[in-house]
XYZ file of C-alpha atoms in Angstrom:
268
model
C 25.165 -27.794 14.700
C 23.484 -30.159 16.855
C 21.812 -33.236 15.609
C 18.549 -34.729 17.873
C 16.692 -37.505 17.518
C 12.962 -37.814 18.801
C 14.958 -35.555 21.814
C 14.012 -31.920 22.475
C 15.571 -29.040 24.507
C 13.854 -28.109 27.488
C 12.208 -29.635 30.731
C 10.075 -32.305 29.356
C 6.695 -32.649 31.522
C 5.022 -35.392 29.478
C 5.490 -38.074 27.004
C 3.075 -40.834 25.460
C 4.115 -43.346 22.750
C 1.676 -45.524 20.527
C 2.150 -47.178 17.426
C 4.936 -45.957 16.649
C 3.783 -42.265 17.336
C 5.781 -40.272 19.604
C 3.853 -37.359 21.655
C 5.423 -35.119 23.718
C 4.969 -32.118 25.926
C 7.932 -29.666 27.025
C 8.589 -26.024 28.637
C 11.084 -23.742 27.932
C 12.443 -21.168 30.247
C 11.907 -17.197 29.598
C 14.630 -15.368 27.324
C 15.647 -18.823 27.082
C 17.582 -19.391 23.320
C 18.120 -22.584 21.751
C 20.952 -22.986 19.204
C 20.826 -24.027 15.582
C 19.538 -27.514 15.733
C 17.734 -30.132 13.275
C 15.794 -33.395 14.108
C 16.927 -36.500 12.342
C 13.063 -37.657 11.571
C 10.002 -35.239 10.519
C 8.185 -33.976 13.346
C 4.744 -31.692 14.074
C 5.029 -28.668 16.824
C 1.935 -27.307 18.457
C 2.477 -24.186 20.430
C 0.524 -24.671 23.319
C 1.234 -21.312 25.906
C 3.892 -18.377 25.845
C 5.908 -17.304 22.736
C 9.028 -17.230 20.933
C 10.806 -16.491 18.215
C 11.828 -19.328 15.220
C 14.673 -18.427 12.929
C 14.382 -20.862 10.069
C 15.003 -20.799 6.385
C 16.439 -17.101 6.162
C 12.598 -16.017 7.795
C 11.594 -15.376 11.426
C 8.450 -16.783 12.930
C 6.653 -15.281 15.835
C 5.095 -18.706 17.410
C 2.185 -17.841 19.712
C -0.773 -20.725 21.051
C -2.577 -22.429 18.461
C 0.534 -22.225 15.465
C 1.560 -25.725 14.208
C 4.618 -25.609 12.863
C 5.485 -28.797 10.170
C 9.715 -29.621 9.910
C 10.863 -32.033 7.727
C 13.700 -34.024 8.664
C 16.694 -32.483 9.047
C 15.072 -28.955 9.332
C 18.107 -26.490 10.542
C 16.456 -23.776 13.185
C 17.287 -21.706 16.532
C 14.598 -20.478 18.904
C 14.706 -16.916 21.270
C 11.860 -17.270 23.955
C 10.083 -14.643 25.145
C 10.250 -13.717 29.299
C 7.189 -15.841 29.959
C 8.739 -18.663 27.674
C 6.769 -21.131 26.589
C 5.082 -25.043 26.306
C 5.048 -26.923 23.015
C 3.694 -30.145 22.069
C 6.263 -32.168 19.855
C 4.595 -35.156 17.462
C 6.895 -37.491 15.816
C 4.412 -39.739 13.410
C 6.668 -42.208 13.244
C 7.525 -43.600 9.698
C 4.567 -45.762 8.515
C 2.294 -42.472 9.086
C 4.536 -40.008 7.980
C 5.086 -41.908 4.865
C 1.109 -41.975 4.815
C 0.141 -39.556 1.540
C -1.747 -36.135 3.573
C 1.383 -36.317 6.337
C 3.795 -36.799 3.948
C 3.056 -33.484 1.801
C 2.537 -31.679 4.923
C 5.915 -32.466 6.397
C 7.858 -32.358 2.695
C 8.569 -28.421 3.613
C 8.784 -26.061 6.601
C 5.541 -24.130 6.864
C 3.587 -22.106 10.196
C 0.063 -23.194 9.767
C -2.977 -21.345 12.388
C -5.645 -23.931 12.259
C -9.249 -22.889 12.854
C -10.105 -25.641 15.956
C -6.294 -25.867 16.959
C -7.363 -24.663 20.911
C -10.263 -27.367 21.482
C -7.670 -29.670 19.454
C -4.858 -28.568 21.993
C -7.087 -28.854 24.817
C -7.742 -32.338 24.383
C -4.312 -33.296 23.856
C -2.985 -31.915 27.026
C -5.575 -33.401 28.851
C -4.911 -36.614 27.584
C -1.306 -36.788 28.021
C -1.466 -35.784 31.511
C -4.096 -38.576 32.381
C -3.382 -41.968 33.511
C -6.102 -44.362 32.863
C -6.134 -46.937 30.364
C -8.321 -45.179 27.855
C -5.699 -42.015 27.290
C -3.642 -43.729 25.068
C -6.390 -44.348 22.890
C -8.112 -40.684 22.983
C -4.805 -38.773 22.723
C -4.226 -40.919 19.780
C -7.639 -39.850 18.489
C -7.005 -36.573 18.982
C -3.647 -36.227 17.611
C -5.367 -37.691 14.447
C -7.737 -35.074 14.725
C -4.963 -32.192 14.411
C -3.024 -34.112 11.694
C -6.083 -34.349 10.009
C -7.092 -30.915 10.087
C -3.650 -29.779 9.650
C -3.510 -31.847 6.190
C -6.492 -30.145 5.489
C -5.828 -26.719 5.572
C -2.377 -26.577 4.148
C -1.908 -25.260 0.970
C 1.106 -26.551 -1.311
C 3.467 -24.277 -1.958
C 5.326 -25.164 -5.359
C 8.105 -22.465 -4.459
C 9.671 -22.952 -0.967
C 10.810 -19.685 0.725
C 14.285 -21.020 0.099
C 14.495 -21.535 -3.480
C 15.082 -17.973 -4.059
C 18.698 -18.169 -1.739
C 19.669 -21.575 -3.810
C 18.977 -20.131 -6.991
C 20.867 -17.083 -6.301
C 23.901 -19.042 -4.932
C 23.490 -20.984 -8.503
C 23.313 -18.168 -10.339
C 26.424 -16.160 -8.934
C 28.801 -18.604 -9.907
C 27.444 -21.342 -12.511
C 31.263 -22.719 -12.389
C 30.901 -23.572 -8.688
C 31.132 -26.870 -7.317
C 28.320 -26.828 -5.350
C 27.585 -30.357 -3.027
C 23.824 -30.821 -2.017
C 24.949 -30.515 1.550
C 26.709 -26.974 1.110
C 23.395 -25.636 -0.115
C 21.464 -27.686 2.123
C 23.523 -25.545 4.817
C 22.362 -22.531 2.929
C 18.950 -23.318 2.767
C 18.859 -24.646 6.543
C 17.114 -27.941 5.115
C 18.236 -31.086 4.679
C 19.670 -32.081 1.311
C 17.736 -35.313 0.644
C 14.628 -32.624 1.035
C 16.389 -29.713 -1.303
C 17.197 -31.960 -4.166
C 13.062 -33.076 -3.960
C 11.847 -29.915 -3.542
C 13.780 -28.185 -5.783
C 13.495 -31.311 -8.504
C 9.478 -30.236 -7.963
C 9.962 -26.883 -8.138
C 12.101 -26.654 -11.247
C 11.174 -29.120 -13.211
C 15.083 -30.660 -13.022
C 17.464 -31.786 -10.813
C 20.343 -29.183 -8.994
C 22.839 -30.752 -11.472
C 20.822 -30.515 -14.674
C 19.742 -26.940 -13.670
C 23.588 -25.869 -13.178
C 24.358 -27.422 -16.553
C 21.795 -25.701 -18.318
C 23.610 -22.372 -16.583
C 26.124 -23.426 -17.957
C 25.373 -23.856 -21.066
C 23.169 -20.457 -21.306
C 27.025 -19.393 -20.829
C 28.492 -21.115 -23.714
C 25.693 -19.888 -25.890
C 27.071 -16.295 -25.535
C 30.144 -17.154 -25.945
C 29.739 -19.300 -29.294
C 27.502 -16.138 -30.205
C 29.597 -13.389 -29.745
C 33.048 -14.773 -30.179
C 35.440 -16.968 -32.347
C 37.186 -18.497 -28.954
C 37.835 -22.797 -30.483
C 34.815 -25.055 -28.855
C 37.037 -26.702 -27.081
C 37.975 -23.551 -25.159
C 34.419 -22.356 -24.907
C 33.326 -26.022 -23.390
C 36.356 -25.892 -20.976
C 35.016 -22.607 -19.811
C 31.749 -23.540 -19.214
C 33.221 -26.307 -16.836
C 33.376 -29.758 -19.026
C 36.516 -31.372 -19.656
C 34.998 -33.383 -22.091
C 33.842 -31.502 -25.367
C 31.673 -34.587 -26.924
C 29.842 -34.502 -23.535
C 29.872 -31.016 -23.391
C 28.364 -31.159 -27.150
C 25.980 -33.587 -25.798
C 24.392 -31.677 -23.103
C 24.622 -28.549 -25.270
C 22.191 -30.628 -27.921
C 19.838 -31.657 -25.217
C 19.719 -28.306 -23.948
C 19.342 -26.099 -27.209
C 18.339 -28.923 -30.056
C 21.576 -27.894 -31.683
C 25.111 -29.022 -32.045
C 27.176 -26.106 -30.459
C 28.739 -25.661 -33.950
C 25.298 -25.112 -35.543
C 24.490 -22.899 -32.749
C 27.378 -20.853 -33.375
C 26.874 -20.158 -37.612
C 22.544 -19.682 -36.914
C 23.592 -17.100 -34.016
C 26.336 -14.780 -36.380
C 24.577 -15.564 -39.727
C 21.596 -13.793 -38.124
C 23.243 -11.277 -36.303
């Protein structure tokens, strides 16, 4: 896995910096492939000729002129360029504008955005990275503006990232797992400072508090179909502790796990 900074693979051709705001533009050779890689700070792609191929997030994403792709920081992906291979724009906000509320939901999660104006947008951009008087910096920041605010614009939350379903599923298999936020952060292919956020948003709970409550949906069939001790039924579910595992049972289910137990096989 390689880590880069405001770096990108590639021949770069041009590169403007203002306030903070990094802009870049870069080609890539044909049938060119790029190995799984993240960016240490959130970042804005604009494809600006050719094609290629983005593996990200379990998905493939067929990137063509005019597709803005948003990565968060830390977001894990490869590329495969076609033979004509391609030119992208790279926009690192820098952290007082990516902190900024619009940017910031539109860089929380991976997503392939085709914005309505992006080729006058893209136009102007490339024309005013490759000039040299001392009014480009100011109109290339204008129109960068212009794309982020578009881009802001048109994006449309989505509560459920593509990756939940993996996570969950990993969760699911094996409640008893000891899971770290960076093992599924590798699973995901996003970083885990972004996971745990995302998934707190999506979910209503943290990663812990969600494998808990797996665990204690486990307990609850054991207490209801068995006469295994507590103690044993707690230390299967994974707590070494039964008053905390009583605890988080209560908080879970509103009963003690021995109330649980007589309610469940009185009524059955």
């Amino acid at each position: 896995m390689q880590h880069l900074g405001r770096a990108n693979f590639g021949s770069p051709q041009h590169r403007q910096s203002f306030g903070g705001m990094l802009v870049t533009a870069t080609t890539y050779a044909g049938e060119g492939v790029l190995p799984l890689h993240e960016h240490d700070e959130a970042y804005l792609c604009l494809v600006a000729d050719g094609a290629y191929t983005q593996q990200a997030s379990g998905a493939d994403t067929d990137c063509a002129p005019g597709l803005l792709l948003a990565h968060p920081r830390g977001h894990r992906h490869a590329n495969r360029f076609s033979p004509r291979g391609a030119r992208c724009l790279s926009i690192f906000p820098g952290q007082e504008l990516a902190d900024s509320g619009g940017l910031l939901r539109l860089l929380g999660d991976y997503r392939a955005l085709r914005l309505p104006d992006a080729a006058r947008l893209l136009a102007r951009i490339e024309r005013e990275l490759a000039a040299d008087d001392d009014a480009a910096p100011l109109a290339l920041q204008s129109a960068v503006f212009e794309l982020v605010a578009l881009a802001c614009r048109n994006e449309r939350e989505d509560k459920r990232p593509a990756w939940l379903a993996k996570v969950l599923q990993r969760l699911h298999d094996d409640p008893l797992a000891e899971l770290s936020l960076p093992e599924l952060g590798r699973l995901a292919g996003v970083h885990p400072a972004h996971l745990a956020r995302r998934f707190q948003q999506a979910q209503g709970m943290s990663v812990g508090d969600y494998r808990r409550t797996l665990r204690i949906r486990q307990a609850c069939r054991e207490l209801a179909d068995g006469e295994r001790p507590i103690a044993e039924v707690a230390a299967g579910a994974g707590f070494a502790d039964q008053s905390h595992f009583a605890r988080v049972f209560k908080r879970v289910t509103g009963q003690t796990p021995r109330d649980y137990r007589h309610k469940t096989q009185h009524a059955s």
